[in-house]
Amino acid sequence: MARPTLTPELVLKPGTAWSDAWQRAVALAPEAFCDDRVRNLWDDRWQLDGSPLLATTPVDGTPIAGPPRLDAATAGRAVRAALDQHRSWRHTPLPSRKARVTAALDALTEHRELLALLLVWEIGKPWRLAQADVDRAIDGVRWYVEHIDRMTEGRAPLPGPVSNIASWNYPMSVLVHAMLIQALAGNAVIAKAPTDGGVACLTLACALAVREGLPITLVSGSGGELSEALVRSPEIGCVSFVGGRDTGARVATAVADLGKRHILEQEGLNCWGVWNHFDWDTLTPLLRKTFDYAKQRCTAYPRFVVQRSLFADFLAAYLPAVRSLRYGHPLAVADPADPLPELDFGPLINAAKAKELADLTTEAIDRGAVPLHQGTLRDGRFLPDQDTAAYLPPLTLLNPPPSSPLHHAEPFGPVDTIVLVDTEAELLAAMNASNGALVATLSTDDEATYARLAPQIRAFKVGHNKPRSRGDRDELFGGFGASWRGAFVGGDLLIRAVTQGPAGERLPGNFPDYRLQPEAAA
């Protein structure tokens, strides 16, 4: 009788431990790291202040460096110091700004693998996606360096620095990307390190940038504690926010009261509709891609709205995609010589989020939702006896009850919901459940049907038979309804959002009252 094949025990890839990444970061930028903690960067110096927050990696529970949280008074001093930097930097000639940003990009390129490794440990990104986050930041900013002369012609920096508050999921391709472009346009920049993860990666990236003379402030702290300084301070010329609707609503109220420049990207329930569609072979690989990074991104698709008569065919395309997902420890290999694994996702951002989402799905099932697929951690790739508290296997629910948050809110995890509809009116109502979204997709074989229905879907970008992304470089991005407030961005519009133009200029965007007082920040 043949012996059963045994799955080899996985090991941590040599040289990729958190201690290895941390020691490399400390050796590379000793000014920014101190023993087992990171420093805050303000007043053009790395400061050993703040109260470090205890933190563990979602990958396996290993203790890692947490953000050194400042109090409100210190944050206020940091903002005033950034204004002094801004007053000097805004007069720096554009050729000099381009040269310094380019030098910073060269340094980030040289150390891209270390930055990516820090991202793996801090926020649980698989290796491929962590590298992509770093590369998109670098490549995107290089494009702006190439085009900035035309974009800034006839324009001037803002009166004060740009304040950046962003979620933890894309520290490089969203936050660092924005900071470097804002500096390139002539502004000093301030960023709050996300509380949930990414502080070491951001600290290293900022250390490499400030060595080239860029005017950057990086501070840590709770949103409630630092909001007065980073949002309401009169010194701030613009607020750029990426995050949830609850916090975003408070920021939106503050900037509206103050008449301050703002770019507020918030969550929305991005939906994928299926109506009179029959190209199922093309759909399956697209569905698997929607699970990248466990759907922990602003343009993820957690809701599918499906024509009831097509439900059986849709499931035949969908289930192979979800059953083929690979998830687990991002740095676990079968042999030390093996390359790092190609995973669709690793852990969620922390164990609390995994438990919260697991509880929500259990509650939805108890209230009548039908589980169509339930993965298990046994299907994942893990080290022997590792902590798996932050991991959640993929789950798909049919018809979540209206009383469940999964019915109307973005789960930010590997949980899909499917809603069945019988009419076009029901399709549109279900796809517009969250009062605005960033992206949506409609799969239909009929061009005329797409042309008729797409404008009625309240998402900023609507794809036809394929997903839409946030985009970068000169691709316009914004949102509808509660998913966005303030100036739209991308290419020229991103530069316009953080510079001043001719008197009376109105910025394109989604403002609460659909207008913006000309040069309100001045």
C-alpha positions as CSV (number, residue, x, y, z in Angstrom):
1,M,0.0,0.0,0.0
2,A,1.3,3.4,-0.9
3,R,2.1,5.7,2.0
4,P,0.2,9.0,2.1
5,T,2.1,12.1,1.0
6,L,2.9,14.3,4.0
7,T,2.9,18.1,3.7
8,P,6.3,19.4,4.7
9,E,6.5,21.4,7.8
10,L,6.9,25.1,7.1
11,V,9.8,27.3,8.4
12,L,10.4,31.0,8.5
13,K,12.5,32.1,5.5
14,P,16.0,32.8,6.8
15,G,16.9,36.5,7.1
16,T,13.3,37.6,7.2
17,A,12.5,37.6,10.9
18,W,11.3,40.8,12.5
19,S,14.5,41.1,14.4
20,D,16.4,41.0,11.1
21,A,14.3,43.7,9.5
22,W,14.5,45.9,12.7
23,Q,18.3,45.6,13.0
24,R,18.7,46.5,9.3
25,A,16.5,49.6,9.7
26,V,18.4,50.7,12.8
27,A,21.7,50.3,11.0
28,L,20.5,52.2,8.0
29,A,18.9,55.1,9.8
30,P,20.2,55.2,13.4
31,E,18.9,58.8,13.8
32,A,15.3,57.6,13.4
33,F,15.4,54.5,15.7
34,C,16.4,54.2,19.3
35,D,16.9,50.7,20.8
36,D,13.5,49.1,20.4
37,R,11.4,52.2,19.5
38,V,11.0,54.7,16.7
39,R,11.3,58.5,17.1
40,N,9.0,61.3,16.0
41,L,10.2,63.7,13.3
42,W,9.4,67.3,13.9
43,D,11.2,70.7,13.9
44,D,13.6,69.1,11.4
45,R,14.9,66.7,14.1
46,W,14.2,63.2,15.2
47,Q,12.8,63.5,18.7
48,L,12.8,61.0,21.5
49,D,9.4,61.9,22.8
50,G,5.9,60.5,23.0
51,S,4.6,57.4,24.8
52,P,5.3,54.2,22.7
53,L,2.2,52.1,22.2
54,L,2.7,48.4,22.8
55,A,2.3,46.6,19.5
56,T,2.5,43.1,18.0
57,T,2.6,41.9,14.4
58,P,-0.6,40.5,13.0
59,V,1.6,37.9,11.2
60,D,2.3,35.8,14.3
61,G,1.9,37.9,17.4
62,T,5.6,38.8,17.8
63,P,6.1,42.1,19.7
64,I,7.2,44.9,17.3
65,A,7.8,48.7,17.6
66,G,4.6,50.7,18.2
67,P,3.9,54.4,17.4
68,P,5.4,56.9,20.0
69,R,2.2,58.8,20.6
70,L,2.5,62.6,21.2
71,D,0.1,64.7,23.3
72,A,-1.9,67.6,21.8
73,A,0.5,70.3,23.0
74,T,3.5,68.7,21.4
75,A,1.7,68.1,18.2
76,G,0.8,71.8,18.1
77,R,4.4,72.7,18.4
78,A,5.2,70.3,15.6
79,V,2.7,72.0,13.4
80,R,4.1,75.5,14.1
81,A,7.6,74.2,13.3
82,A,6.3,72.7,10.0
83,L,4.9,76.2,9.1
84,D,8.5,77.6,9.5
85,Q,9.8,74.9,7.2
86,H,7.0,75.6,4.8
87,R,7.8,79.3,4.6
88,S,11.3,78.5,3.5
89,W,10.6,75.5,1.3
90,R,7.8,77.3,-0.8
91,H,10.5,79.6,-2.1
92,T,12.9,76.8,-3.1
93,P,13.2,76.8,-6.9
94,L,11.4,73.9,-8.7
95,P,14.7,72.5,-10.2
96,S,16.0,72.1,-6.7
97,R,12.8,70.5,-5.4
98,K,12.9,68.0,-8.3
99,A,16.5,67.1,-7.6
100,R,15.9,66.5,-3.9
101,V,12.7,64.4,-4.5
102,T,14.6,62.4,-7.2
103,A,17.4,61.7,-4.7
104,A,14.9,60.6,-2.1
105,L,13.3,58.2,-4.7
106,D,16.7,56.8,-5.5
107,A,17.3,56.0,-1.9
108,L,13.9,54.4,-1.5
109,T,14.6,52.3,-4.6
110,E,17.9,51.2,-3.2
111,H,16.2,49.9,0.0
112,R,12.9,48.8,-1.4
113,E,13.2,45.2,-0.1
114,L,13.7,46.3,3.5
115,L,10.8,48.7,3.2
116,A,8.7,45.8,1.9
117,L,9.8,43.4,4.6
118,L,8.8,46.0,7.3
119,L,5.4,46.2,5.7
120,V,5.0,42.4,5.8
121,W,5.6,42.4,9.5
122,E,3.7,45.5,10.4
123,I,0.5,45.1,8.4
124,G,0.6,41.5,7.2
125,K,1.0,42.2,3.5
126,P,2.2,39.2,1.4
127,W,5.6,39.8,-0.1
128,R,4.4,40.4,-3.6
129,L,1.9,43.0,-2.6
130,A,4.3,44.7,-0.1
131,Q,6.9,45.1,-2.9
132,A,4.1,46.5,-5.2
133,D,3.2,49.0,-2.5
134,V,6.8,50.3,-2.4
135,D,7.2,50.3,-6.2
136,R,3.9,52.1,-6.9
137,A,5.0,54.9,-4.6
138,I,8.4,55.3,-6.3
139,D,7.2,54.9,-9.9
140,G,4.2,57.2,-9.3
141,V,6.3,60.1,-7.8
142,R,8.9,59.7,-10.6
143,W,6.1,60.4,-13.1
144,Y,5.1,63.6,-11.3
145,V,8.8,64.7,-11.3
146,E,8.8,64.3,-15.0
147,H,5.6,66.4,-15.5
148,I,5.7,68.8,-12.6
149,D,6.9,71.8,-14.6
150,R,3.8,71.9,-16.7
151,M,1.5,71.1,-13.8
152,T,2.8,74.0,-11.6
153,E,3.0,76.6,-14.3
154,G,1.2,79.7,-13.1
155,R,0.6,78.2,-9.7
156,A,2.1,78.7,-6.2
157,P,2.4,76.5,-3.0
158,L,-0.3,76.8,-0.4
159,P,0.0,79.3,2.5
160,G,0.7,76.5,5.0
161,P,1.8,72.9,5.1
162,V,-0.3,69.9,4.0
163,S,-1.5,67.6,6.8
164,N,-1.9,63.9,6.0
165,I,-3.9,61.4,8.0
166,A,-4.2,58.0,6.3
167,S,-5.2,54.5,7.1
168,W,-2.6,51.8,7.7
169,N,-3.2,49.6,4.6
170,Y,-1.0,51.5,2.0
171,P,1.7,53.4,3.8
172,M,3.9,53.8,0.8
173,S,1.7,53.9,-2.4
174,V,-0.8,56.2,-0.7
175,L,0.8,58.1,2.2
176,V,4.5,58.4,1.1
177,H,3.4,58.9,-2.5
178,A,1.2,61.9,-1.4
179,M,3.8,63.4,0.9
180,L,6.5,63.4,-1.8
181,I,4.2,65.0,-4.4
182,Q,3.0,67.6,-2.0
183,A,6.7,68.5,-1.3
184,L,7.5,68.5,-5.0
185,A,4.7,71.1,-5.5
186,G,6.3,73.4,-2.9
187,N,4.7,72.5,0.4
188,A,6.0,71.3,3.7
189,V,4.2,68.1,4.7
190,I,3.0,66.6,7.9
191,A,1.9,63.0,8.4
192,K,0.4,61.2,11.3
193,A,1.6,57.6,11.5
194,P,-1.3,55.2,11.5
195,T,-1.9,53.7,14.9
196,D,-2.6,50.2,13.7
197,G,0.6,49.6,11.8
198,G,3.3,50.8,9.4
199,V,5.2,53.2,11.7
200,A,8.7,51.6,11.2
201,C,8.3,51.5,7.4
202,L,7.1,55.1,7.3
203,T,9.9,56.2,9.7
204,L,12.6,54.6,7.5
205,A,11.1,56.1,4.3
206,C,11.0,59.6,5.9
207,A,14.5,59.2,7.2
208,L,15.7,58.6,3.7
209,A,13.7,61.6,2.4
210,V,14.8,64.1,5.0
211,R,18.4,63.3,4.4
212,E,17.9,64.8,0.9
213,G,16.5,68.0,2.5
214,L,12.8,67.4,2.1
215,P,10.5,69.3,4.7
216,I,8.7,66.4,6.3
217,T,7.1,66.0,9.8
218,L,6.1,62.5,11.0
219,V,4.3,62.2,14.3
220,S,2.3,59.6,16.1
221,G,-0.8,59.8,18.3
222,S,-4.4,59.1,18.6
223,G,-6.7,60.8,16.1
224,G,-8.8,62.4,18.9
225,E,-5.7,63.8,20.6
226,L,-4.0,65.2,17.5
227,S,-7.0,66.3,15.6
228,E,-7.0,69.9,16.9
229,A,-3.4,70.3,15.7
230,L,-3.4,68.3,12.5
231,V,-6.9,69.4,11.2
232,R,-8.0,72.6,12.9
233,S,-4.7,74.5,13.3
234,P,-4.7,77.8,11.4
235,E,-1.2,77.0,10.1
236,I,-2.5,74.0,8.1
237,G,-3.0,74.8,4.4
238,C,-4.8,71.6,3.4
239,V,-6.0,68.3,5.0
240,S,-5.6,65.0,3.2
241,F,-7.5,62.2,4.8
242,V,-7.9,58.5,3.9
243,G,-10.0,56.3,6.3
244,G,-13.4,55.4,7.6
245,R,-16.6,57.3,7.4
246,D,-17.0,58.0,11.1
247,T,-13.6,59.7,11.5
248,G,-13.9,61.2,8.1
249,A,-17.2,62.8,8.9
250,R,-15.7,64.6,11.9
251,V,-12.8,65.8,9.8
252,A,-15.2,66.9,7.1
253,T,-17.2,69.0,9.6
254,A,-14.0,70.6,10.9
255,V,-12.6,71.6,7.5
256,A,-16.0,72.8,6.3
257,D,-16.3,75.1,9.4
258,L,-12.8,76.5,8.8
259,G,-13.1,76.8,5.0
260,K,-9.9,74.8,4.7
261,R,-8.6,72.9,1.6
262,H,-9.4,69.2,1.9
263,I,-9.1,65.8,0.2
264,L,-11.2,63.3,2.2
265,E,-11.3,59.7,0.8
266,Q,-13.7,57.5,2.8
267,E,-15.0,54.0,2.7
268,G,-17.9,52.9,0.6
269,L,-19.5,49.5,-0.2
270,N,-18.1,48.8,-3.7
271,C,-20.4,46.5,-5.6
272,W,-20.1,44.2,-8.5
273,G,-23.3,43.7,-10.4
274,V,-24.1,40.8,-12.7
275,W,-27.0,41.3,-15.2
276,N,-27.6,39.4,-18.5
277,H,-24.0,38.2,-18.4
278,F,-22.7,34.8,-19.8
279,D,-18.9,35.0,-20.2
280,W,-18.2,33.0,-17.0
281,D,-14.8,31.7,-18.0
282,T,-13.4,35.3,-18.0
283,L,-15.1,36.1,-14.7
284,T,-13.5,33.4,-12.5
285,P,-9.9,34.7,-12.5
286,L,-11.1,38.3,-12.0
287,L,-13.1,37.2,-8.9
288,R,-10.0,35.6,-7.3
289,K,-8.1,38.9,-7.8
290,T,-10.7,40.7,-5.7
291,F,-9.4,38.8,-2.6
292,D,-5.9,40.4,-2.9
293,Y,-4.7,41.6,0.6
294,A,-7.9,40.1,2.1
295,K,-10.0,42.9,0.6
296,Q,-8.3,45.4,3.0
297,R,-8.3,48.2,0.5
298,C,-10.6,51.1,-0.4
299,T,-11.3,49.7,-3.9
300,A,-12.1,46.1,-2.8
301,Y,-15.3,44.4,-4.0
302,P,-17.1,42.7,-1.0
303,R,-20.6,42.8,-2.5
304,F,-22.0,41.0,-5.5
305,V,-25.4,41.8,-6.8
306,V,-26.6,39.0,-9.0
307,Q,-29.6,38.5,-11.3
308,R,-31.5,35.6,-9.7
309,S,-31.8,33.7,-12.9
310,L,-28.0,33.7,-13.3
311,F,-27.3,32.7,-9.7
312,A,-26.4,29.0,-10.5
313,D,-24.0,30.0,-13.3
314,F,-22.5,32.8,-11.1
315,L,-21.8,30.3,-8.4
316,A,-20.2,27.9,-10.8
317,A,-17.7,30.7,-11.7
318,Y,-17.3,32.1,-8.2
319,L,-16.7,29.0,-6.1
320,P,-13.6,27.8,-7.9
321,A,-12.1,31.2,-7.4
322,V,-12.7,31.4,-3.7
323,R,-11.7,27.7,-3.2
324,S,-8.3,28.3,-4.9
325,L,-7.2,31.1,-2.6
326,R,-3.8,30.8,-0.9
327,Y,-3.5,32.5,2.5
328,G,-1.3,32.2,5.6
329,H,2.0,33.3,7.0
330,P,3.6,35.6,4.4
331,L,7.2,34.5,5.2
332,A,6.7,30.7,5.7
333,V,8.4,28.3,3.2
334,A,8.7,24.6,2.9
335,D,12.5,24.8,2.4
336,P,14.9,27.6,3.4
337,A,16.0,27.9,-0.2
338,D,12.5,28.4,-1.5
339,P,11.4,31.9,-2.6
340,L,8.7,33.6,-0.5
341,P,5.2,32.2,-1.2
342,E,2.8,33.7,-3.7
343,L,-0.2,34.3,-1.4
344,D,-3.5,36.1,-2.0
345,F,-3.5,37.4,1.5
346,G,-2.1,37.0,5.0
347,P,-3.6,38.2,8.3
348,L,-6.0,41.0,8.9
349,I,-4.5,44.1,10.5
350,N,-5.0,42.7,14.1
351,A,-6.6,39.9,16.1
352,A,-9.4,42.3,17.3
353,K,-10.5,43.0,13.7
354,A,-10.5,39.3,12.9
355,K,-12.7,38.5,15.9
356,E,-15.0,41.4,15.1
357,L,-15.6,40.3,11.6
358,A,-16.0,36.6,12.6
359,D,-18.6,37.7,15.2
360,L,-20.4,39.8,12.6
361,T,-20.6,36.8,10.2
362,T,-21.8,34.5,12.9
363,E,-24.5,37.0,13.9
364,A,-25.6,37.4,10.2
365,I,-25.9,33.6,9.8
366,D,-27.9,33.4,13.0
367,R,-30.3,36.0,11.5
368,G,-30.8,34.2,8.2
369,A,-27.8,34.7,5.9
370,V,-26.9,31.6,4.1
371,P,-23.2,30.5,4.1
372,L,-22.2,29.5,0.6
373,H,-18.5,29.1,1.3
374,Q,-16.6,28.8,4.6
375,G,-12.9,28.4,4.5
376,T,-10.9,27.1,7.5
377,L,-7.5,27.9,8.9
378,R,-6.6,24.3,8.2
379,D,-6.4,25.3,4.5
380,G,-3.9,28.0,5.2
381,R,-0.1,27.9,5.3
382,F,1.3,28.4,8.8
383,L,4.3,27.7,10.9
384,P,4.0,25.0,13.5
385,D,2.1,26.3,16.6
386,Q,2.2,29.9,15.4
387,D,-0.3,32.5,16.7
388,T,-3.1,32.7,14.1
389,A,-5.5,35.1,16.0
390,A,-5.3,37.7,13.3
391,Y,-6.2,35.4,10.4
392,L,-9.7,34.9,9.0
393,P,-10.4,32.3,6.3
394,P,-12.6,33.5,3.3
395,L,-16.3,33.4,3.8
396,T,-19.3,34.0,1.5
397,L,-22.8,34.8,2.6
398,L,-26.0,34.9,0.6
399,N,-28.5,37.7,1.4
400,P,-27.2,39.2,4.7
401,P,-30.1,40.5,6.7
402,P,-30.8,44.3,6.6
403,S,-30.1,44.5,10.3
404,S,-26.5,43.3,9.8
405,P,-23.7,45.7,9.2
406,L,-22.6,43.4,6.5
407,H,-25.7,44.4,4.5
408,H,-24.6,48.1,4.1
409,A,-21.0,48.6,5.3
410,E,-17.6,47.5,4.0
411,P,-16.2,44.6,6.0
412,F,-12.6,45.3,5.2
413,G,-11.8,41.6,5.3
414,P,-12.2,38.4,3.2
415,V,-15.9,38.3,3.6
416,D,-18.2,38.5,0.5
417,T,-21.9,39.0,0.5
418,I,-24.2,38.1,-2.4
419,V,-27.6,39.7,-3.0
420,L,-30.1,38.3,-5.5
421,V,-32.3,40.7,-7.5
422,D,-35.0,40.3,-10.1
423,T,-35.3,43.7,-11.8
424,E,-33.0,46.5,-12.9
425,A,-34.4,48.7,-10.2
426,E,-33.5,46.2,-7.5
427,L,-30.0,45.9,-9.0
428,L,-29.4,49.6,-8.8
429,A,-30.9,49.9,-5.3
430,A,-28.7,47.1,-4.0
431,M,-25.5,48.5,-5.7
432,N,-26.2,51.9,-4.2
433,A,-26.8,50.6,-0.7
434,S,-24.0,52.7,1.0
435,N,-24.8,56.2,-0.4
436,G,-21.8,56.5,-2.6
437,A,-18.7,54.4,-3.4
438,L,-15.3,54.7,-5.0
439,V,-15.6,52.0,-7.6
440,A,-18.2,49.6,-9.0
441,T,-18.4,47.1,-11.8
442,L,-21.3,45.9,-13.9
443,S,-20.9,42.6,-15.8
444,T,-23.3,42.5,-18.7
445,D,-22.8,41.3,-22.3
446,D,-25.0,44.1,-23.7
447,E,-23.2,47.4,-24.4
448,A,-26.5,49.3,-24.4
449,T,-27.5,47.9,-21.0
450,Y,-24.2,49.0,-19.5
451,A,-24.5,52.4,-21.1
452,R,-27.9,52.8,-19.6
453,L,-27.3,51.5,-16.1
454,A,-23.7,52.6,-15.3
455,P,-24.5,56.3,-14.9
456,Q,-27.1,55.4,-12.3
457,I,-24.6,53.5,-10.1
458,R,-23.3,55.9,-7.4
459,A,-19.6,55.1,-7.7
460,F,-16.9,57.4,-9.1
461,K,-15.5,54.7,-11.4
462,V,-17.7,52.0,-13.0
463,G,-16.0,49.1,-14.8
464,H,-17.6,47.1,-17.6
465,N,-16.9,43.4,-17.0
466,K,-13.7,44.1,-15.1
467,P,-12.8,45.8,-11.8
468,R,-11.8,49.4,-11.4
469,S,-8.9,50.6,-9.3
470,R,-7.9,53.7,-7.5
471,G,-5.4,54.4,-10.3
472,D,-2.4,56.7,-10.2
473,R,-0.5,59.2,-12.2
474,D,-2.9,61.2,-14.4
475,E,-5.9,58.9,-13.8
476,L,-8.6,61.0,-12.1
477,F,-9.9,59.7,-8.7
478,G,-12.7,60.7,-6.4
479,G,-15.9,59.4,-5.0
480,F,-19.7,59.9,-4.8
481,G,-21.8,60.7,-1.8
482,A,-20.4,59.9,1.6
483,S,-17.4,58.1,0.1
484,W,-15.5,61.3,-0.7
485,R,-15.4,65.0,0.4
486,G,-13.3,67.7,-1.2
487,A,-11.0,68.0,-4.2
488,F,-10.7,65.2,-6.7
489,V,-7.1,64.1,-7.4
490,G,-4.9,62.5,-10.1
491,G,-2.3,64.2,-12.3
492,D,-3.0,67.9,-12.8
493,L,-5.9,67.8,-10.3
494,L,-3.7,66.4,-7.5
495,I,-1.3,69.3,-8.0
496,R,-4.2,71.8,-8.2
497,A,-5.5,70.5,-4.9
498,V,-2.3,71.4,-3.1
499,T,-1.4,74.6,-4.9
500,Q,-3.0,78.0,-5.5
501,G,-4.0,79.1,-8.9
502,P,-5.6,82.2,-10.4
503,A,-8.0,84.2,-8.3
504,G,-11.5,82.8,-8.3
505,E,-10.4,79.3,-9.2
506,R,-12.9,76.6,-8.2
507,L,-11.5,73.1,-7.5
508,P,-13.3,70.1,-9.1
509,G,-14.5,67.8,-6.5
510,N,-17.3,66.4,-4.3
511,F,-17.8,69.1,-1.6
512,P,-20.7,69.0,0.9
513,D,-22.4,72.0,-0.8
514,Y,-20.8,71.3,-4.2
515,R,-18.8,74.4,-4.2
516,L,-15.5,75.7,-2.6
517,Q,-14.8,79.2,-1.7
518,P,-11.9,80.4,-4.0
519,E,-8.6,79.9,-2.3
520,A,-10.3,79.4,1.1
521,A,-7.1,78.2,2.7
522,A,-5.5,81.6,2.1
